[in-house]
Amino acid sequence: MHPYIPHLLEDIAKAHRNRDSLQKKPAQSIEEEFEEMERWLSEEPTTTFGEYCGLKTLDFPPAEQLSEADMTLVLEAFKKMMFSWNLGIDLPDTLPLSIAYTMTVDTLNQKTAIVSEGFMSFDYCSGSPEECVFKEYCPCLKYTDDFAADNDA
Protein backbone atom coordinates (compact mmCIF):
# COMPACT_ATOMS: atom_id res chain seq x y z
CA MET A 1 0.00 0.00 0.00
CA HIS A 2 1.21 3.48 -0.87
CA PRO A 3 2.22 5.15 2.43
CA TYR A 4 -0.06 8.14 1.75
CA ILE A 5 -3.26 6.07 1.32
CA PRO A 6 -4.19 5.79 5.04
CA HIS A 7 -3.95 9.60 5.38
CA LEU A 8 -5.96 10.10 2.21
CA LEU A 9 -8.67 7.69 3.38
CA GLU A 10 -8.84 9.61 6.66
CA ASP A 11 -9.24 12.91 4.77
CA ILE A 12 -11.98 11.39 2.62
CA ALA A 13 -13.78 10.17 5.75
CA LYS A 14 -13.64 13.71 7.19
CA ALA A 15 -15.12 15.07 3.94
CA HIS A 16 -18.43 13.26 4.42
CA ARG A 17 -21.42 15.54 4.58
CA ASN A 18 -22.60 16.33 8.07
CA ARG A 19 -26.12 14.90 8.20
CA ASP A 20 -27.07 17.46 10.86
CA SER A 21 -26.88 20.08 8.10
CA LEU A 22 -29.83 18.44 6.35
CA GLN A 23 -32.54 20.07 8.40
CA LYS A 24 -35.96 20.03 6.82
CA LYS A 25 -37.13 23.30 5.36
CA PRO A 26 -40.42 24.71 6.53
CA ALA A 27 -43.42 23.78 4.43
CA GLN A 28 -43.80 25.86 1.29
CA SER A 29 -46.77 26.68 -0.84
CA ILE A 30 -46.92 25.00 -4.23
CA GLU A 31 -46.10 28.34 -5.84
CA GLU A 32 -42.98 28.72 -3.69
CA GLU A 33 -41.88 25.18 -4.53
CA PHE A 34 -42.29 25.85 -8.26
CA GLU A 35 -40.38 29.13 -7.96
CA GLU A 36 -37.56 27.30 -6.19
CA MET A 37 -37.51 24.57 -8.87
CA GLU A 38 -37.51 27.18 -11.64
CA ARG A 39 -34.60 29.01 -10.00
CA TRP A 40 -32.68 25.76 -9.51
CA LEU A 41 -33.18 24.73 -13.15
CA SER A 42 -32.22 28.10 -14.61
CA GLU A 43 -29.15 28.87 -12.51
CA GLU A 44 -25.75 27.39 -13.25
CA PRO A 45 -23.90 26.00 -10.21
CA THR A 46 -21.12 28.29 -9.01
CA THR A 47 -19.42 26.08 -6.42
CA THR A 48 -17.19 23.08 -7.08
CA PHE A 49 -17.68 19.78 -5.31
CA GLY A 50 -14.23 20.24 -3.77
CA GLU A 51 -15.33 23.53 -2.22
CA TYR A 52 -18.27 21.76 -0.60
CA CYS A 53 -16.39 18.75 0.77
CA GLY A 54 -13.03 20.42 1.43
CA LEU A 55 -10.88 18.10 -0.70
CA LYS A 56 -8.58 19.16 -3.55
CA THR A 57 -7.37 17.15 -6.52
CA LEU A 58 -3.82 17.97 -5.43
CA ASP A 59 -4.50 15.85 -2.32
CA PHE A 60 -4.68 12.74 -4.53
CA PRO A 61 -1.60 11.04 -6.00
CA PRO A 62 -1.66 10.53 -9.77
CA ALA A 63 -2.98 7.14 -10.87
CA GLU A 64 0.49 6.15 -12.13
CA GLN A 65 1.82 6.25 -8.55
CA LEU A 66 -0.83 3.90 -7.18
CA SER A 67 -1.49 0.20 -7.42
CA GLU A 68 -4.88 -1.07 -8.56
CA ALA A 69 -5.60 -2.10 -4.97
CA ASP A 70 -4.82 1.45 -3.76
CA MET A 71 -7.05 3.01 -6.43
CA THR A 72 -9.86 0.60 -5.56
CA LEU A 73 -9.65 1.54 -1.86
CA VAL A 74 -9.67 5.25 -2.64
CA LEU A 75 -12.53 4.93 -5.15
CA GLU A 76 -14.71 2.99 -2.70
CA ALA A 77 -14.14 5.56 0.05
CA PHE A 78 -14.61 8.46 -2.37
CA LYS A 79 -17.90 7.10 -3.73
CA LYS A 80 -19.24 6.63 -0.19
CA MET A 81 -18.25 10.20 0.57
CA MET A 82 -19.95 11.42 -2.63
CA PHE A 83 -23.09 9.53 -1.65
CA SER A 84 -23.17 11.44 1.65
CA TRP A 85 -23.45 14.60 -0.51
CA ASN A 86 -26.27 13.02 -2.59
CA LEU A 87 -23.86 12.74 -5.50
CA GLY A 88 -22.65 9.94 -7.70
CA ILE A 89 -20.65 9.43 -10.86
CA ASP A 90 -21.73 7.44 -13.87
CA LEU A 91 -18.80 5.69 -15.54
CA PRO A 92 -18.75 2.75 -17.96
CA ASP A 93 -18.04 -0.61 -16.34
CA THR A 94 -15.35 -1.27 -18.96
CA LEU A 95 -13.40 1.89 -18.13
CA PRO A 96 -9.86 1.11 -16.93
CA LEU A 97 -9.42 1.68 -13.21
CA SER A 98 -6.81 4.41 -13.69
CA ILE A 99 -9.19 6.46 -15.86
CA ALA A 100 -12.10 5.89 -13.46
CA TYR A 101 -9.87 7.02 -10.57
CA THR A 102 -8.73 10.16 -12.42
CA MET A 103 -12.25 11.10 -13.54
CA THR A 104 -13.70 10.51 -10.08
CA VAL A 105 -11.06 12.66 -8.40
CA ASP A 106 -11.64 15.34 -11.04
CA THR A 107 -15.25 15.71 -9.84
CA LEU A 108 -13.71 17.87 -7.12
CA ASN A 109 -13.10 20.51 -9.82
CA GLN A 110 -16.62 20.30 -11.25
CA LYS A 111 -19.23 22.88 -10.39
CA THR A 112 -22.31 21.20 -9.03
CA ALA A 113 -25.46 21.76 -7.06
CA ILE A 114 -25.84 19.94 -3.78
CA VAL A 115 -29.35 18.79 -3.07
CA SER A 116 -30.89 17.80 0.24
CA GLU A 117 -33.47 15.55 -1.34
CA GLY A 118 -32.93 13.31 -4.31
CA PHE A 119 -29.67 12.56 -6.02
CA MET A 120 -27.36 14.22 -8.56
CA SER A 121 -24.86 12.44 -10.75
CA PHE A 122 -21.81 13.44 -12.72
CA ASP A 123 -22.70 12.04 -16.13
CA TYR A 124 -20.33 12.46 -19.04
CA CYS A 125 -22.46 10.67 -21.63
CA SER A 126 -23.34 12.82 -24.61
CA GLY A 127 -25.16 9.98 -26.36
CA SER A 128 -22.79 10.39 -29.29
CA PRO A 129 -19.85 7.94 -29.40
CA GLU A 130 -18.00 10.15 -31.89
CA GLU A 131 -17.68 12.93 -29.30
CA CYS A 132 -17.54 10.77 -26.18
CA VAL A 133 -14.90 11.42 -23.52
CA PHE A 134 -14.73 7.67 -22.93
CA LYS A 135 -13.51 6.98 -26.50
CA GLU A 136 -13.34 3.20 -27.11
CA TYR A 137 -14.95 2.53 -23.71
CA CYS A 138 -18.14 4.43 -24.62
CA PRO A 139 -21.14 2.28 -23.72
CA CYS A 140 -23.11 3.81 -26.61
CA LEU A 141 -20.81 2.12 -29.13
CA LYS A 142 -22.67 -1.16 -28.75
CA TYR A 143 -25.90 0.56 -29.78
CA THR A 144 -24.36 2.10 -32.88
CA ASP A 145 -22.85 -1.29 -33.73
CA ASP A 146 -26.25 -2.94 -33.25
CA PHE A 147 -27.89 -0.24 -35.38
CA ALA A 148 -25.31 -0.70 -38.15
CA ALA A 149 -25.78 -4.49 -38.05
CA ASP A 150 -29.58 -4.08 -38.27
CA ASN A 151 -29.21 -1.79 -41.29
CA ASP A 152 -26.83 -4.21 -43.02
CA ALA A 153 -29.30 -7.09 -42.68
Coordinates of N, CA, C and O in Angstrom, one line a residue:
M1 N 0.8 -1.2 0.0 CA 0.0 0.0 0.0 C 0.9 1.2 0.0 O 1.9 1.3 0.7
H2 N 0.5 2.2 -0.8 CA 1.2 3.5 -0.9 C 1.1 4.1 0.5 O 0.1 4.1 1.1
P3 N 2.2 4.6 1.0 CA 2.2 5.2 2.4 C 1.2 6.3 2.7 O 0.9 6.6 3.8
Y4 N 0.8 7.0 1.6 CA -0.1 8.1 1.7 C -1.5 7.7 1.8 O -2.4 8.5 2.3
I5 N -1.9 6.5 1.4 CA -3.3 6.1 1.3 C -4.0 6.1 2.7 O -5.1 6.7 2.7
P6 N -3.4 5.7 3.8 CA -4.2 5.8 5.0 C -4.6 7.2 5.4 O -5.7 7.5 5.9
H7 N -3.7 8.2 5.1 CA -3.9 9.6 5.4 C -5.0 10.1 4.4 O -5.9 10.9 4.9
L8 N -5.0 9.7 3.2 CA -6.0 10.1 2.2 C -7.3 9.5 2.6 O -8.3 10.3 2.5
L9 N -7.4 8.3 3.0 CA -8.7 7.7 3.4 C -9.3 8.4 4.6 O -10.5 8.6 4.7
E10 N -8.4 8.8 5.5 CA -8.8 9.6 6.7 C -9.4 11.0 6.2 O -10.5 11.4 6.7
D11 N -8.7 11.6 5.3 CA -9.2 12.9 4.8 C -10.6 12.7 4.1 O -11.5 13.6 4.2
I12 N -10.7 11.7 3.3 CA -12.0 11.4 2.6 C -13.1 11.2 3.6 O -14.2 11.6 3.5
A13 N -12.8 10.4 4.7 CA -13.8 10.2 5.7 C -14.2 11.5 6.4 O -15.4 11.7 6.7
K14 N -13.3 12.4 6.6 CA -13.6 13.7 7.2 C -14.5 14.6 6.2 O -15.1 15.5 6.7
A15 N -14.4 14.3 4.9 CA -15.1 15.1 3.9 C -16.6 14.7 3.8 O -17.3 15.3 3.0
H16 N -17.0 13.6 4.5 CA -18.4 13.3 4.4 C -19.3 14.4 4.9 O -18.9 15.2 5.7
R17 N -20.5 14.5 4.2 CA -21.4 15.5 4.6 C -22.0 15.3 6.0 O -22.3 14.2 6.3
N18 N -22.0 16.4 6.7 CA -22.6 16.3 8.1 C -24.1 16.2 7.9 O -24.8 17.2 7.5
R19 N -24.7 15.1 8.3 CA -26.1 14.9 8.2 C -26.9 15.9 9.0 O -28.1 16.1 8.8
D20 N -26.3 16.5 10.1 CA -27.1 17.5 10.9 C -27.4 18.7 10.0 O -28.3 19.5 10.4
S21 N -26.6 18.9 8.9 CA -26.9 20.1 8.1 C -28.1 19.9 7.2 O -28.5 20.8 6.5
L22 N -28.7 18.7 7.2 CA -29.8 18.4 6.4 C -31.2 18.7 7.1 O -32.0 17.8 7.1
Q23 N -31.3 19.8 7.7 CA -32.5 20.1 8.4 C -33.6 20.3 7.4 O -33.4 21.0 6.4
K24 N -34.8 19.8 7.7 CA -36.0 20.0 6.8 C -36.3 21.5 6.8 O -36.3 22.2 7.8
K25 N -36.7 21.9 5.5 CA -37.1 23.3 5.4 C -38.6 23.4 5.8 O -39.3 22.4 5.7
P26 N -39.0 24.6 6.2 CA -40.4 24.7 6.5 C -41.3 24.5 5.3 O -40.8 24.6 4.2
A27 N -42.5 24.1 5.5 CA -43.4 23.8 4.4 C -43.6 25.0 3.6 O -43.7 26.1 4.1
Q28 N -43.6 24.8 2.2 CA -43.8 25.9 1.3 C -45.1 25.7 0.5 O -45.6 24.6 0.4
S29 N -45.6 26.8 0.0 CA -46.8 26.7 -0.8 C -46.3 26.1 -2.2 O -45.1 26.1 -2.5
I30 N -47.3 25.6 -2.9 CA -46.9 25.0 -4.2 C -46.3 26.0 -5.1 O -45.3 25.7 -5.9
E31 N -46.7 27.3 -5.0 CA -46.1 28.3 -5.8 C -44.6 28.6 -5.5 O -43.8 28.7 -6.3
E32 N -44.4 28.5 -4.1 CA -43.0 28.7 -3.7 C -42.1 27.5 -4.1 O -40.9 27.8 -4.5
E33 N -42.6 26.3 -4.1 CA -41.9 25.2 -4.5 C -41.6 25.3 -6.0 O -40.4 25.0 -6.4
F34 N -42.5 25.7 -6.8 CA -42.3 25.8 -8.3 C -41.3 27.0 -8.5 O -40.4 26.8 -9.4
E35 N -41.4 28.0 -7.8 CA -40.4 29.1 -8.0 C -39.0 28.6 -7.6 O -38.0 28.9 -8.3
E36 N -38.9 27.9 -6.6 CA -37.6 27.3 -6.2 C -37.0 26.3 -7.3 O -35.9 26.4 -7.6
M37 N -37.9 25.5 -7.8 CA -37.5 24.6 -8.9 C -37.1 25.3 -10.1 O -36.1 25.0 -10.7
E38 N -37.8 26.3 -10.5 CA -37.5 27.2 -11.6 C -36.1 27.8 -11.5 O -35.3 27.8 -12.4
R39 N -35.9 28.4 -10.3 CA -34.6 29.0 -10.0 C -33.5 28.0 -10.1 O -32.4 28.2 -10.7
W40 N -33.7 26.8 -9.5 CA -32.7 25.8 -9.5 C -32.4 25.3 -10.9 O -31.2 25.1 -11.3
L41 N -33.4 25.2 -11.8 CA -33.2 24.7 -13.1 C -32.5 25.8 -14.0 O -31.7 25.5 -14.9
S42 N -32.7 27.0 -13.7 CA -32.2 28.1 -14.6 C -30.8 28.6 -14.2 O -30.1 29.2 -15.0
E43 N -30.4 28.4 -13.0 CA -29.2 28.9 -12.5 C -28.1 27.8 -12.7 O -28.3 26.6 -12.4
E44 N -26.9 28.3 -13.1 CA -25.8 27.4 -13.2 C -25.1 27.3 -11.9 O -25.0 28.3 -11.2
P45 N -24.6 26.1 -11.5 CA -23.9 26.0 -10.2 C -22.6 26.9 -10.2 O -22.0 27.0 -11.3
T46 N -22.3 27.4 -9.1 CA -21.1 28.3 -9.0 C -20.0 27.7 -8.1 O -19.0 28.3 -8.0
T47 N -20.3 26.6 -7.4 CA -19.4 26.1 -6.4 C -19.0 24.7 -6.8 O -19.8 23.9 -7.3
T48 N -17.7 24.4 -6.7 CA -17.2 23.1 -7.1 C -17.5 22.1 -5.9 O -17.6 22.5 -4.8
F49 N -17.5 20.8 -6.3 CA -17.7 19.8 -5.3 C -16.6 19.8 -4.3 O -16.8 19.7 -3.1
G50 N -15.4 20.1 -4.7 CA -14.2 20.2 -3.8 C -14.4 21.3 -2.7 O -14.0 21.2 -1.6
E51 N -15.1 22.4 -3.2 CA -15.3 23.5 -2.2 C -16.3 23.1 -1.2 O -16.3 23.5 0.0
Y52 N -17.3 22.3 -1.6 CA -18.3 21.8 -0.6 C -17.6 20.8 0.4 O -17.8 20.9 1.6
C53 N -16.9 19.8 -0.1 CA -16.4 18.7 0.8 C -15.0 19.0 1.4 O -14.6 18.4 2.3
G54 N -14.3 20.0 0.8 CA -13.0 20.4 1.4 C -11.8 19.7 0.9 O -10.7 19.9 1.4
L55 N -12.0 18.8 -0.1 CA -10.9 18.1 -0.7 C -10.4 18.8 -2.0 O -11.2 19.5 -2.6
K56 N -9.1 18.6 -2.3 CA -8.6 19.2 -3.5 C -8.0 18.0 -4.4 O -7.4 17.1 -3.8
T57 N -8.0 18.2 -5.7 CA -7.4 17.2 -6.5 C -5.9 17.0 -6.2 O -5.4 15.9 -6.4
L58 N -5.2 18.1 -5.8 CA -3.8 18.0 -5.4 C -3.6 17.0 -4.2 O -2.4 16.6 -4.0
D59 N -4.6 16.8 -3.5 CA -4.5 15.8 -2.3 C -4.3 14.4 -2.8 O -4.0 13.5 -2.0
F60 N -4.6 14.1 -4.0 CA -4.7 12.7 -4.5 C -3.5 12.5 -5.4 O -3.2 13.2 -6.4
P61 N -2.7 11.4 -5.1 CA -1.6 11.0 -6.0 C -2.1 10.7 -7.4 O -3.2 10.2 -7.6
P62 N -1.3 10.9 -8.4 CA -1.7 10.5 -9.8 C -1.8 9.0 -9.8 O -1.2 8.3 -9.1
A63 N -2.7 8.6 -10.7 CA -3.0 7.1 -10.9 C -1.7 6.3 -11.1 O -1.6 5.2 -10.6
E64 N -0.7 6.9 -11.8 CA 0.5 6.1 -12.1 C 1.3 5.8 -10.9 O 2.1 4.9 -10.9
Q65 N 1.1 6.5 -9.8 CA 1.8 6.3 -8.6 C 1.1 5.2 -7.6 O 1.7 4.9 -6.6
L66 N -0.1 4.8 -8.0 CA -0.8 3.9 -7.2 C -1.0 2.5 -7.8 O -1.1 2.4 -9.0
S67 N -1.2 1.5 -7.0 CA -1.5 0.2 -7.4 C -3.0 0.1 -7.7 O -3.7 1.0 -7.2
E68 N -3.4 -0.9 -8.3 CA -4.9 -1.1 -8.6 C -5.6 -1.2 -7.2 O -6.7 -0.7 -7.1
A69 N -5.0 -1.9 -6.3 CA -5.6 -2.1 -5.0 C -5.8 -0.8 -4.3 O -6.8 -0.5 -3.6
D70 N -4.7 0.1 -4.4 CA -4.8 1.5 -3.8 C -5.9 2.3 -4.4 O -6.7 2.9 -3.7
M71 N -6.0 2.3 -5.7 CA -7.1 3.0 -6.4 C -8.4 2.5 -6.1 O -9.4 3.3 -5.9
T72 N -8.6 1.2 -5.9 CA -9.9 0.6 -5.6 C -10.3 1.1 -4.2 O -11.4 1.5 -4.0
L73 N -9.4 1.1 -3.2 CA -9.6 1.5 -1.9 C -10.1 3.0 -1.9 O -11.1 3.4 -1.2
V74 N -9.4 3.8 -2.6 CA -9.7 5.3 -2.6 C -11.0 5.5 -3.3 O -11.8 6.2 -2.8
L75 N -11.3 4.8 -4.4 CA -12.5 4.9 -5.1 C -13.7 4.5 -4.3 O -14.8 5.2 -4.3
E76 N -13.6 3.4 -3.6 CA -14.7 3.0 -2.7 C -15.0 4.0 -1.6 O -16.2 4.4 -1.4
A77 N -14.0 4.5 -1.0 CA -14.1 5.6 0.0 C -14.7 6.9 -0.6 O -15.6 7.5 0.0
F78 N -14.2 7.2 -1.7 CA -14.6 8.5 -2.4 C -16.1 8.4 -2.8 O -16.8 9.3 -2.6
K79 N -16.5 7.2 -3.3 CA -17.9 7.1 -3.7 C -18.8 7.1 -2.5 O -19.9 7.7 -2.6
K80 N -18.4 6.6 -1.4 CA -19.2 6.6 -0.2 C -19.4 8.1 0.3 O -20.4 8.5 0.7
M81 N -18.2 8.8 0.2 CA -18.2 10.2 0.6 C -19.2 11.0 -0.4 O -20.0 11.8 0.1
M82 N -19.1 10.7 -1.7 CA -20.0 11.4 -2.6 C -21.4 11.1 -2.3 O -22.3 12.1 -2.3
F83 N -21.7 9.9 -2.0 CA -23.1 9.5 -1.6 C -23.6 10.3 -0.5 O -24.8 10.7 -0.4
S84 N -22.7 10.6 0.5 CA -23.2 11.4 1.7 C -23.6 12.9 1.2 O -24.3 13.5 1.9
W85 N -23.1 13.3 0.1 CA -23.5 14.6 -0.5 C -24.6 14.5 -1.5 O -24.9 15.4 -2.3
N86 N -25.2 13.3 -1.6 CA -26.3 13.0 -2.6 C -25.7 13.1 -4.0 O -26.4 13.6 -4.9
L87 N -24.5 12.7 -4.2 CA -23.9 12.7 -5.5 C -23.4 11.4 -5.9 O -23.1 10.5 -5.0
G88 N -23.2 11.2 -7.2 CA -22.6 9.9 -7.7 C -21.9 10.3 -9.0 O -21.9 11.4 -9.5
I89 N -21.3 9.3 -9.6 CA -20.6 9.4 -10.9 C -21.0 8.2 -11.7 O -21.0 7.1 -11.2
D90 N -21.3 8.5 -13.0 CA -21.7 7.4 -13.9 C -20.6 7.2 -14.9 O -20.3 8.0 -15.7
L91 N -19.9 6.1 -14.7 CA -18.8 5.7 -15.5 C -19.1 4.3 -16.1 O -19.7 3.5 -15.5
P92 N -18.6 4.1 -17.4 CA -18.7 2.7 -18.0 C -18.0 1.7 -17.1 O -16.9 1.9 -16.6
D93 N -18.6 0.5 -17.1 CA -18.0 -0.6 -16.3 C -16.7 -1.1 -17.0 O -15.9 -1.6 -16.3
T94 N -16.6 -0.8 -18.3 CA -15.3 -1.3 -19.0 C -14.2 -0.3 -18.9 O -13.1 -0.6 -19.3
L95 N -14.4 0.9 -18.2 CA -13.4 1.9 -18.1 C -12.2 1.4 -17.3 O -12.5 0.8 -16.2
P96 N -11.0 1.5 -17.8 CA -9.9 1.1 -16.9 C -9.9 1.8 -15.6 O -10.3 3.0 -15.5
L97 N -9.4 1.2 -14.6 CA -9.4 1.7 -13.2 C -8.7 3.0 -13.1 O -9.2 3.9 -12.4
S98 N -7.6 3.2 -13.8 CA -6.8 4.4 -13.7 C -7.6 5.6 -14.2 O -7.5 6.7 -13.7
I99 N -8.4 5.4 -15.3 CA -9.2 6.5 -15.9 C -10.4 6.7 -14.9 O -10.7 7.9 -14.7
A100 N -11.0 5.7 -14.4 CA -12.1 5.9 -13.5 C -11.6 6.7 -12.2 O -12.3 7.6 -11.8
Y101 N -10.4 6.3 -11.7 CA -9.9 7.0 -10.6 C -9.7 8.5 -10.9 O -10.1 9.4 -10.2
T102 N -9.0 8.8 -12.0 CA -8.7 10.2 -12.4 C -10.0 11.0 -12.6 O -10.1 12.1 -12.2
M103 N -11.0 10.4 -13.3 CA -12.2 11.1 -13.5 C -13.0 11.3 -12.2 O -13.6 12.4 -12.1
T104 N -13.0 10.4 -11.3 CA -13.7 10.5 -10.1 C -13.1 11.6 -9.2 O -13.8 12.5 -8.7
V105 N -11.8 11.6 -9.2 CA -11.1 12.7 -8.4 C -11.3 14.0 -9.0 O -11.5 15.0 -8.3
D106 N -11.4 14.1 -10.3 CA -11.6 15.3 -11.0 C -13.0 15.9 -10.7 O -13.2 17.1 -11.0
T107 N -14.0 15.1 -10.2 CA -15.3 15.7 -9.8 C -15.1 16.8 -8.8 O -15.9 17.7 -8.7
L108 N -14.0 16.8 -8.1 CA -13.7 17.9 -7.1 C -13.6 19.2 -7.8 O -13.9 20.3 -7.2
N109 N -13.2 19.3 -9.1 CA -13.1 20.5 -9.8 C -14.4 20.9 -10.5 O -14.4 22.0 -11.1
Q110 N -15.4 20.1 -10.5 CA -16.6 20.3 -11.3 C -17.6 21.1 -10.4 O -17.8 20.8 -9.3
K111 N -18.2 22.1 -11.1 CA -19.2 22.9 -10.4 C -20.5 22.0 -10.3 O -20.8 21.4 -11.3
T112 N -21.1 22.0 -9.2 CA -22.3 21.2 -9.0 C -23.2 21.8 -8.0 O -22.8 22.6 -7.2
A113 N -24.5 21.4 -8.1 CA -25.5 21.8 -7.1 C -25.5 20.6 -6.1 O -25.4 19.4 -6.4
I114 N -25.7 20.9 -4.8 CA -25.8 19.9 -3.8 C -27.3 20.0 -3.4 O -27.8 21.1 -3.0
V115 N -27.9 18.9 -3.4 CA -29.4 18.8 -3.1 C -29.5 18.1 -1.7 O -28.7 17.3 -1.3
S116 N -30.6 18.4 -1.0 CA -30.9 17.8 0.2 C -31.8 16.6 0.1 O -31.8 15.7 0.9
E117 N -32.6 16.6 -1.0 CA -33.5 15.6 -1.3 C -33.2 15.1 -2.8 O -32.9 15.9 -3.6
G118 N -33.2 13.8 -3.0 CA -32.9 13.3 -4.3 C -31.4 13.1 -4.5 O -30.7 13.0 -3.5
F119 N -31.0 13.0 -5.7 CA -29.7 12.6 -6.0 C -29.2 13.2 -7.3 O -30.0 13.3 -8.3
M120 N -28.0 13.6 -7.4 CA -27.4 14.2 -8.6 C -26.2 13.3 -9.0 O -25.6 12.6 -8.1
S121 N -25.9 13.3 -10.3 CA -24.9 12.4 -10.8 C -24.0 13.2 -11.8 O -24.5 13.9 -12.6
F122 N -22.7 13.0 -11.7 CA -21.8 13.4 -12.7 C -21.9 12.5 -13.9 O -21.6 11.3 -13.7
D123 N -22.4 12.9 -15.0 CA -22.7 12.0 -16.1 C -22.0 12.7 -17.4 O -22.4 13.8 -17.8
Y124 N -21.1 11.9 -17.9 CA -20.3 12.5 -19.0 C -20.8 12.0 -20.4 O -20.3 12.3 -21.4
C125 N -21.9 11.2 -20.4 CA -22.5 10.7 -21.6 C -23.1 11.7 -22.5 O -24.1 12.4 -22.0
S126 N -22.7 11.9 -23.7 CA -23.3 12.8 -24.6 C -24.3 12.1 -25.5 O -25.1 12.7 -26.2
G127 N -24.3 10.8 -25.5 CA -25.2 10.0 -26.4 C -24.6 9.8 -27.8 O -25.2 9.2 -28.6
S128 N -23.4 10.4 -28.0 CA -22.8 10.4 -29.3 C -21.4 9.8 -29.1 O -20.5 10.5 -28.7
P129 N -21.2 8.6 -29.6 CA -19.9 7.9 -29.4 C -18.7 8.7 -30.1 O -17.6 8.7 -29.6
E130 N -19.0 9.4 -31.2 CA -18.0 10.2 -31.9 C -17.4 11.3 -31.0 O -16.2 11.6 -31.2
E131 N -18.2 11.8 -30.1 CA -17.7 12.9 -29.3 C -17.5 12.5 -27.8 O -17.2 13.4 -27.0
C132 N -17.6 11.3 -27.6 CA -17.5 10.8 -26.2 C -16.2 10.9 -25.5 O -15.1 10.6 -26.1
V133 N -16.2 11.3 -24.3 CA -14.9 11.4 -23.5 C -14.3 10.0 -23.2 O -13.2 9.9 -22.9
F134 N -15.2 9.0 -23.3 CA -14.7 7.7 -22.9 C -14.1 6.9 -24.1 O -13.6 5.8 -23.9
K135 N -14.1 7.5 -25.3 CA -13.5 7.0 -26.5 C -14.0 5.5 -26.7 O -15.1 5.3 -26.8
E136 N -13.0 4.6 -26.8 CA -13.3 3.2 -27.1 C -14.1 2.5 -26.0 O -14.6 1.4 -26.2
Y137 N -14.2 3.1 -24.8 CA -15.0 2.5 -23.7 C -16.4 3.0 -23.6 O -17.1 2.7 -22.7
C138 N -16.8 3.8 -24.6 CA -18.1 4.4 -24.6 C -19.2 3.3 -24.7 O -19.2 2.5 -25.6
P139 N -20.1 3.3 -23.7 CA -21.1 2.3 -23.7 C -22.1 2.4 -24.9 O -22.8 1.5 -25.2
C140 N -22.2 3.6 -25.5 CA -23.1 3.8 -26.6 C -22.6 3.1 -27.9 O -23.4 3.0 -28.8
L141 N -21.4 2.8 -27.9 CA -20.8 2.1 -29.1 C -21.6 0.8 -29.5 O -21.8 0.6 -30.7
K142 N -22.0 0.1 -28.5 CA -22.7 -1.2 -28.7 C -24.0 -0.9 -29.4 O -24.4 -1.7 -30.3
Y143 N -24.6 0.2 -29.1 CA -25.9 0.6 -29.8 C -25.7 1.0 -31.2 O -26.5 0.6 -32.1
T144 N -24.6 1.7 -31.5 CA -24.4 2.1 -32.9 C -23.9 0.9 -33.7 O -24.3 0.7 -34.9
D145 N -23.2 -0.1 -33.0 CA -22.8 -1.3 -33.7 C -24.1 -2.1 -34.0 O -24.2 -2.7 -35.1
D146 N -25.0 -2.2 -33.1 CA -26.3 -2.9 -33.3 C -27.1 -2.3 -34.4 O -27.7 -3.0 -35.2
F147 N -27.1 -1.0 -34.4 CA -27.9 -0.2 -35.4 C -27.3 -0.5 -36.8 O -28.0 -0.7 -37.7
A148 N -26.0 -0.5 -36.9 CA -25.3 -0.7 -38.2 C -25.6 -2.1 -38.6 O -25.8 -2.4 -39.8
A149 N -25.5 -3.1 -37.7 CA -25.8 -4.5 -38.0 C -27.2 -4.7 -38.5 O -27.5 -5.4 -39.5
D150 N -28.2 -4.0 -37.9 CA -29.6 -4.1 -38.3 C -29.8 -3.5 -39.7 O -30.6 -4.0 -40.5
N151 N -29.1 -2.4 -40.0 CA -29.2 -1.8 -41.3 C -28.5 -2.6 -42.4 O -28.9 -2.5 -43.6
D152 N -27.5 -3.4 -42.0 CA -26.8 -4.2 -43.0 C -27.6 -5.5 -43.4 O -27.5 -6.0 -44.4
A153 N -28.5 -5.9 -42.5 CA -29.3 -7.1 -42.7 C -30.4 -6.9 -43.7 O -30.9 -6.0 -44.1

